Coordinates of C-alpha atoms and ligand atoms in Angstrom, one line a residue:
Chain R
M103 CA -28.6 12.7 -3.2
R104 CA -26.5 15.8 -3.5
D105 CA -27.8 18.7 -5.7
F106 CA -25.0 19.0 -8.2
S107 CA -24.4 22.4 -9.6
E108 CA -24.0 23.0 -13.4
E109 CA -20.3 23.5 -12.8
E110 CA -19.9 20.3 -10.8
L111 CA -21.8 18.3 -13.5
E112 CA -19.3 19.7 -16.0
R113 CA -16.3 19.1 -13.9
Y114 CA -17.2 15.5 -13.1
S115 CA -18.8 14.8 -16.5
R116 CA -16.2 12.1 -17.5
H117 CA -17.0 10.2 -14.3
I118 CA -20.7 10.6 -14.7
L119 CA -20.4 9.2 -18.2
L120 CA -19.0 6.0 -16.8
A121 CA -21.8 3.4 -16.5
D122 CA -20.1 2.0 -13.3
V123 CA -20.0 5.5 -11.7
G124 CA -22.7 7.8 -13.0
V125 CA -24.3 10.5 -10.9
E126 CA -24.8 8.1 -8.1
G127 CA -21.2 7.1 -8.0
Q128 CA -20.0 10.8 -8.2
D129 CA -22.4 11.5 -5.3
K130 CA -20.7 8.8 -3.2
I131 CA -17.3 10.2 -4.2
C132 CA -18.3 13.7 -3.1
A133 CA -19.6 12.4 0.2
A134 CA -16.5 10.2 0.9
R135 CA -13.7 10.8 3.4
V136 CA -10.3 9.4 2.6
L137 CA -7.1 9.7 4.7
V138 CA -3.8 9.7 2.9
V139 CA -0.8 8.9 5.2
G140 CA 2.3 10.5 3.8
A141 CA 2.4 13.4 1.3
G142 CA 5.4 12.0 -0.6
G143 CA 6.0 9.8 -3.6
L144 CA 2.8 7.8 -3.3
G145 CA 0.7 10.3 -1.3
S146 CA 1.2 13.0 -3.9
P147 CA -0.4 11.2 -6.9
V148 CA -3.0 9.6 -4.6
A149 CA -4.1 12.9 -3.0
Y150 CA -4.0 14.8 -6.3
Y151 CA -6.2 12.3 -8.1
L152 CA -8.6 12.1 -5.2
A153 CA -8.9 15.9 -5.1
A154 CA -9.4 15.9 -8.9
A155 CA -12.1 13.2 -8.5
G156 CA -13.9 15.4 -6.0
V157 CA -13.5 13.2 -2.9
G158 CA -15.5 15.3 -0.4
T159 CA -12.9 15.3 2.5
I160 CA -9.3 14.3 2.1
G161 CA -7.1 14.1 5.2
I162 CA -3.3 14.3 4.8
V163 CA -0.8 13.2 7.4
D164 CA 2.8 14.1 7.2
G165 CA 5.2 15.6 9.7
D166 CA 7.9 16.6 7.3
V167 CA 8.9 19.7 5.3
V168 CA 9.6 19.6 1.6
D169 CA 13.2 18.8 0.7
L170 CA 14.9 19.3 -2.7
S171 CA 15.5 15.6 -3.1
N172 CA 11.7 15.0 -2.8
L173 CA 10.9 16.9 -6.0
Q174 CA 12.0 14.1 -8.4
R175 CA 8.8 12.2 -7.6
Q176 CA 6.6 14.1 -5.0
I177 CA 4.6 15.9 -7.5
L178 CA 2.4 17.8 -5.0
H179 CA 5.3 19.9 -4.1
G180 CA 7.2 22.5 -6.2
T181 CA 10.6 24.2 -6.1
A182 CA 9.1 27.2 -4.3
E183 CA 7.9 25.0 -1.5
V184 CA 11.3 23.6 -0.4
G185 CA 11.2 24.1 3.4
V186 CA 7.4 24.4 3.6
P187 CA 5.5 21.7 5.6
K188 CA 4.4 19.0 3.1
V189 CA 0.8 19.1 4.4
E190 CA 0.7 22.8 3.7
S191 CA 2.2 22.5 0.2
A192 CA -0.2 19.6 -0.5
R193 CA -3.2 21.7 0.6
R194 CA -2.3 24.5 -1.7
K195 CA -1.9 22.3 -4.8
M196 CA -5.1 20.3 -4.1
A197 CA -7.2 23.4 -3.3
A198 CA -6.0 25.0 -6.5
L199 CA -7.0 21.9 -8.5
N200 CA -10.4 21.6 -6.9
P201 CA -11.7 24.2 -4.4
G202 CA -14.7 22.0 -3.9
V203 CA -12.9 19.4 -1.7
Q204 CA -12.3 19.8 2.0
I205 CA -8.7 19.2 3.0
E206 CA -7.8 18.3 6.6
T207 CA -4.1 18.4 7.4
W208 CA -2.3 16.6 10.2
Q209 CA 1.3 17.8 10.5
T210 CA 2.5 15.0 12.6
M211 CA 4.0 11.5 12.4
L212 CA 1.5 8.7 13.2
C213 CA 2.2 6.5 16.2
A214 CA 0.4 4.0 18.3
E215 CA -0.9 6.8 20.5
N216 CA -2.5 9.1 17.9
I217 CA -3.3 6.8 14.9
L218 CA -6.8 5.5 16.0
D219 CA -8.1 9.1 16.6
I220 CA -6.7 10.2 13.3
V221 CA -8.2 7.4 11.2
A222 CA -11.5 7.3 13.0
P223 CA -13.5 9.9 10.9
Y224 CA -12.4 8.4 7.6
D225 CA -14.0 5.8 5.3
F226 CA -10.8 4.6 3.6
V227 CA -7.1 4.9 4.4
I228 CA -4.1 5.1 2.0
D229 CA -0.7 3.9 3.1
G230 CA 1.8 6.2 1.4
T231 CA 4.5 5.8 4.1
D232 CA 8.2 4.9 3.5
N233 CA 9.0 2.5 6.3
F234 CA 7.9 -0.8 7.7
A235 CA 7.2 0.5 11.2
A236 CA 4.5 2.8 9.7
K237 CA 3.2 0.2 7.3
F238 CA 2.6 -2.3 10.0
L239 CA 1.2 0.3 12.4
I240 CA -1.3 1.4 9.7
N241 CA -2.3 -2.2 9.1
D242 CA -2.8 -2.9 12.8
A243 CA -4.9 0.3 13.3
C244 CA -7.0 -0.3 10.3
V245 CA -7.7 -3.9 11.4
L246 CA -8.6 -2.7 14.9
A247 CA -10.8 0.1 13.6
K248 CA -12.1 -2.0 10.8
K249 CA -11.1 0.6 8.2
P250 CA -10.6 -0.6 4.6
Y251 CA -7.2 0.5 3.3
S252 CA -4.7 0.4 0.5
H253 CA -1.2 -0.8 1.2
G254 CA 1.5 0.5 -1.1
G255 CA 5.2 -0.1 -1.3
I256 CA 7.9 0.9 -3.9
L257 CA 11.6 0.3 -4.3
R258 CA 13.9 1.1 -7.2
F259 CA 11.8 0.0 -10.3
D260 CA 9.3 -2.1 -8.3
G261 CA 6.0 -1.5 -6.8
Q262 CA 3.4 -3.6 -4.9
T263 CA -0.1 -2.9 -3.6
M264 CA -3.0 -4.7 -2.0
T265 CA -6.4 -3.5 -0.7
V266 CA -7.5 -4.7 2.7
K267 CA -11.0 -5.1 4.1
P268 CA -10.3 -6.0 7.7
G269 CA -12.0 -9.1 8.9
E270 CA -12.8 -10.2 5.4
S271 CA -9.7 -10.1 3.2
A272 CA -6.0 -10.9 3.9
C273 CA -4.2 -8.1 5.8
Y274 CA -0.6 -7.0 5.4
A275 CA 0.5 -9.1 8.3
C276 CA -1.2 -12.2 6.9
V277 CA 1.3 -11.9 4.0
F278 CA 4.4 -10.3 5.6
H279 CA 3.9 -11.3 9.2
E280 CA 6.2 -8.7 10.8
P281 CA 8.7 -6.0 9.8
P282 CA 12.0 -7.5 8.4
P283 CA 15.0 -7.1 10.5
A284 CA 16.6 -3.7 10.3
G285 CA 18.9 -3.4 7.3
A286 CA 17.5 -6.6 5.5
V287 CA 15.5 -4.6 3.0
P288 CA 16.9 -1.3 1.6
A289 CA 14.9 1.9 1.7
C290 CA 14.3 4.3 -1.2
S291 CA 16.5 6.8 0.6
S292 CA 19.5 4.6 0.2
A293 CA 18.6 2.4 -2.8
G294 CA 16.7 4.9 -4.9
V295 CA 13.4 4.8 -6.7
L296 CA 12.4 5.8 -10.2
G297 CA 10.1 8.8 -9.7
A298 CA 7.5 7.5 -12.2
V299 CA 7.2 4.2 -10.3
A300 CA 5.8 6.2 -7.4
G301 CA 3.3 7.7 -9.8
M302 CA 2.3 4.3 -11.3
L303 CA 1.7 2.8 -7.9
G304 CA 0.0 5.9 -6.4
T305 CA -2.5 6.2 -9.2
I306 CA -3.3 2.5 -8.7
Q307 CA -4.0 3.2 -5.1
A308 CA -6.2 6.2 -6.0
A309 CA -8.1 4.0 -8.4
E310 CA -8.6 1.4 -5.7
A311 CA -10.0 4.0 -3.3
L312 CA -12.4 5.3 -6.0
K313 CA -13.5 1.7 -6.8
F314 CA -14.1 1.0 -3.2
I315 CA -16.1 4.2 -2.7
T316 CA -18.3 3.7 -5.8
G317 CA -18.5 0.0 -5.7
A318 CA -17.2 -0.2 -9.3
G319 CA -15.2 -3.3 -10.2
T320 CA -13.3 -5.6 -7.9
P321 CA -10.7 -4.1 -5.4
L322 CA -7.4 -5.9 -4.9
F323 CA -8.8 -7.8 -1.9
D324 CA -6.9 -11.1 -1.2
T325 CA -4.6 -10.0 -4.0
L326 CA -1.1 -8.6 -4.1
L327 CA -0.4 -6.7 -7.3
S328 CA 3.3 -6.3 -8.0
F329 CA 5.1 -4.8 -11.0
N330 CA 8.5 -4.2 -12.3
A331 CA 8.9 -1.1 -14.4
K332 CA 12.0 -2.4 -16.2
T333 CA 10.2 -5.3 -17.8
M334 CA 6.7 -3.9 -17.3
D335 CA 5.7 -7.3 -15.9
F336 CA 2.6 -7.0 -13.8
R337 CA 1.6 -9.9 -11.6
K338 CA -1.3 -10.6 -9.3
T339 CA -0.7 -13.1 -6.5
K340 CA -3.8 -14.6 -4.9
L341 CA -3.7 -14.5 -1.1
K342 CA -5.7 -16.1 1.6
R343 CA -6.4 -14.6 4.9
N344 CA -4.3 -16.4 7.5
P345 CA -6.6 -17.8 10.3
R346 CA -3.6 -17.6 12.6
C347 CA -2.5 -14.1 11.5
R348 CA -0.8 -12.3 14.3
V349 CA -3.0 -9.2 13.7
C350 CA -6.3 -10.2 12.1
G351 CA -6.6 -13.9 12.9
G352 CA -7.9 -15.9 15.9
E353 CA -6.9 -13.9 18.9
G354 CA -5.6 -11.0 16.8
I355 CA -4.4 -7.9 18.5
A356 CA -6.3 -6.0 21.3
R357 CA -4.3 -2.8 21.3
L358 CA -1.6 -1.0 19.3
R359 CA 2.1 -0.8 19.8
D360 CA 4.8 1.0 18.0
Y361 CA 7.1 -1.1 15.9
Q362 CA 10.9 -0.3 16.0
P363 CA 12.0 2.3 15.3
P364 CA 8.9 4.2 16.4
V365 CA 7.4 6.1 13.5
C366 CA 7.4 9.3 15.5
D367 CA 11.2 9.2 15.6
L368 CA 11.7 8.6 11.9
K369 CA 12.7 11.2 9.4
G370 CA 11.6 10.7 5.8
Chain J
M197 CA 11.5 -31.5 -10.7
R198 CA 9.0 -28.9 -11.9
I199 CA 8.1 -26.0 -9.6
V200 CA 5.9 -23.0 -10.4
I201 CA 7.7 -19.9 -9.2
N202 CA 5.8 -16.7 -9.2
G203 CA 3.5 -18.1 -11.8
D204 CA 6.3 -19.4 -14.1
D205 CA 7.1 -23.1 -14.6
K206 CA 10.7 -23.9 -13.8
T207 CA 12.5 -27.2 -14.0
F208 CA 15.2 -28.1 -11.6
A209 CA 17.8 -30.9 -11.9
Q210 CA 17.5 -31.6 -8.2
G211 CA 15.0 -34.3 -7.3
T212 CA 14.2 -32.5 -4.0
L213 CA 14.6 -29.0 -2.7
S214 CA 14.0 -27.1 0.5
I215 CA 12.8 -23.5 0.5
S216 CA 16.3 -22.4 1.6
E217 CA 17.9 -24.2 -1.3
L218 CA 15.4 -22.8 -3.7
L219 CA 15.9 -19.2 -2.4
E220 CA 19.6 -19.7 -3.0
I221 CA 19.2 -21.0 -6.5
E222 CA 16.8 -18.1 -7.3
N223 CA 19.3 -15.5 -6.0
V224 CA 17.3 -14.3 -3.1
S225 CA 20.4 -13.2 -1.2
Q226 CA 18.6 -12.7 2.1
P227 CA 15.6 -14.8 3.1
D228 CA 14.5 -11.9 5.2
Q229 CA 13.7 -9.9 2.0
V230 CA 10.8 -12.1 1.1
S231 CA 7.7 -13.7 2.4
V232 CA 7.2 -17.2 0.9
Q233 CA 3.9 -18.8 0.0
V234 CA 3.7 -22.5 -1.0
N235 CA 0.5 -23.7 -2.5
G236 CA -1.4 -20.7 -1.0
E237 CA 0.0 -21.0 2.5
F238 CA 2.5 -18.7 4.0
L239 CA 5.5 -20.3 5.7
R240 CA 7.3 -19.2 8.8
S241 CA 11.0 -18.6 7.9
S242 CA 12.0 -21.1 10.6
L243 CA 10.6 -23.8 8.3
Y244 CA 12.5 -22.9 5.2
G245 CA 15.3 -25.4 5.9
T246 CA 13.0 -28.3 6.6
I247 CA 10.0 -28.1 4.2
R248 CA 10.7 -30.1 1.1
L249 CA 9.1 -29.1 -2.1
K250 CA 7.2 -31.6 -4.3
E251 CA 6.8 -31.9 -8.1
G252 CA 4.3 -29.2 -9.2
D253 CA 4.3 -27.1 -6.1
A254 CA 3.5 -23.4 -6.5
V255 CA 5.9 -21.1 -4.8
D256 CA 5.5 -17.3 -4.5
F257 CA 8.3 -15.1 -3.3
L258 CA 6.8 -11.8 -2.3
Y259 CA 9.3 -9.1 -1.7
F260 CA 9.1 -6.7 1.2
M261 CA 8.8 -3.1 -0.2
G262 CA 9.0 -0.4 2.4
G263 CA 9.3 2.7 0.2
G264 CA 6.6 5.2 -0.5
R265 CA 7.9 8.7 0.1
Ligands
ZN412 ZN1 -4.0 -10.7 8.8

């Protein structure tokens, strides 16, 4: 086990006090490698809490620069960073919070060609993207690479998340099969989203990653958690892996393809 | 007829309903916005018009949510 310094023991003391985490759990957190895809509404709280928690290596993928309209919810970025690449702005904030974590940045959009290489060195992946092409691509890549991951989606006052252990629990495609036709489902960029809803869902995803790493509790496997912030109704829907799933079932997929429109062409 | 929708019991005057009819009653304006699970099995949307629901069936409408940035 890692030799924790006095300063680290102090910094992580509230984790160490938890019976389900302890020094052993914090040691696992410090050794973990998590990839956060998207440094936006979901990626911000996820990456910030993972950095605070001391996750040893955090990768961040985002090809965009900070826009003024992001600041209502993307709490990793500040007014002074408008125009700065999001991965750079994220790196500064996270390093200031916890200089002990290693931050790896990927200033690019994920696509079928690059995603497997990018996810390969990580233990857990967080989907914080804003479009179905990316969400399905991340699911497919995580199933192929057998990487556990957290799906997250938000819209207006609503959020949903599930945690996937490929080959064992239901994957995103078991539930949603394939991307909805273009225009059938509005995007946050046209329909809006309450900023705090991104925070609510992102912190759930961060908690799921930390639970997975430490083994504490039961991750949202085979479970879709959805909530509506207007009524504050939270609901868990039990799911079953679909043996005929297009991605993880029977034949499954052998290689990746880009969904339309390809993620590389999208602007957030 | 009693159907459990997203965990809540609902009673319908109709003696029989297809998924398409239920979606309409429940104000899901576009079937493409949801994935539908009946008694734990997801249904292909091509079956929404033909599958008839029975008393006590559990139906979940799971909405697509594509946002995150
Ligand atoms: Zn699947």
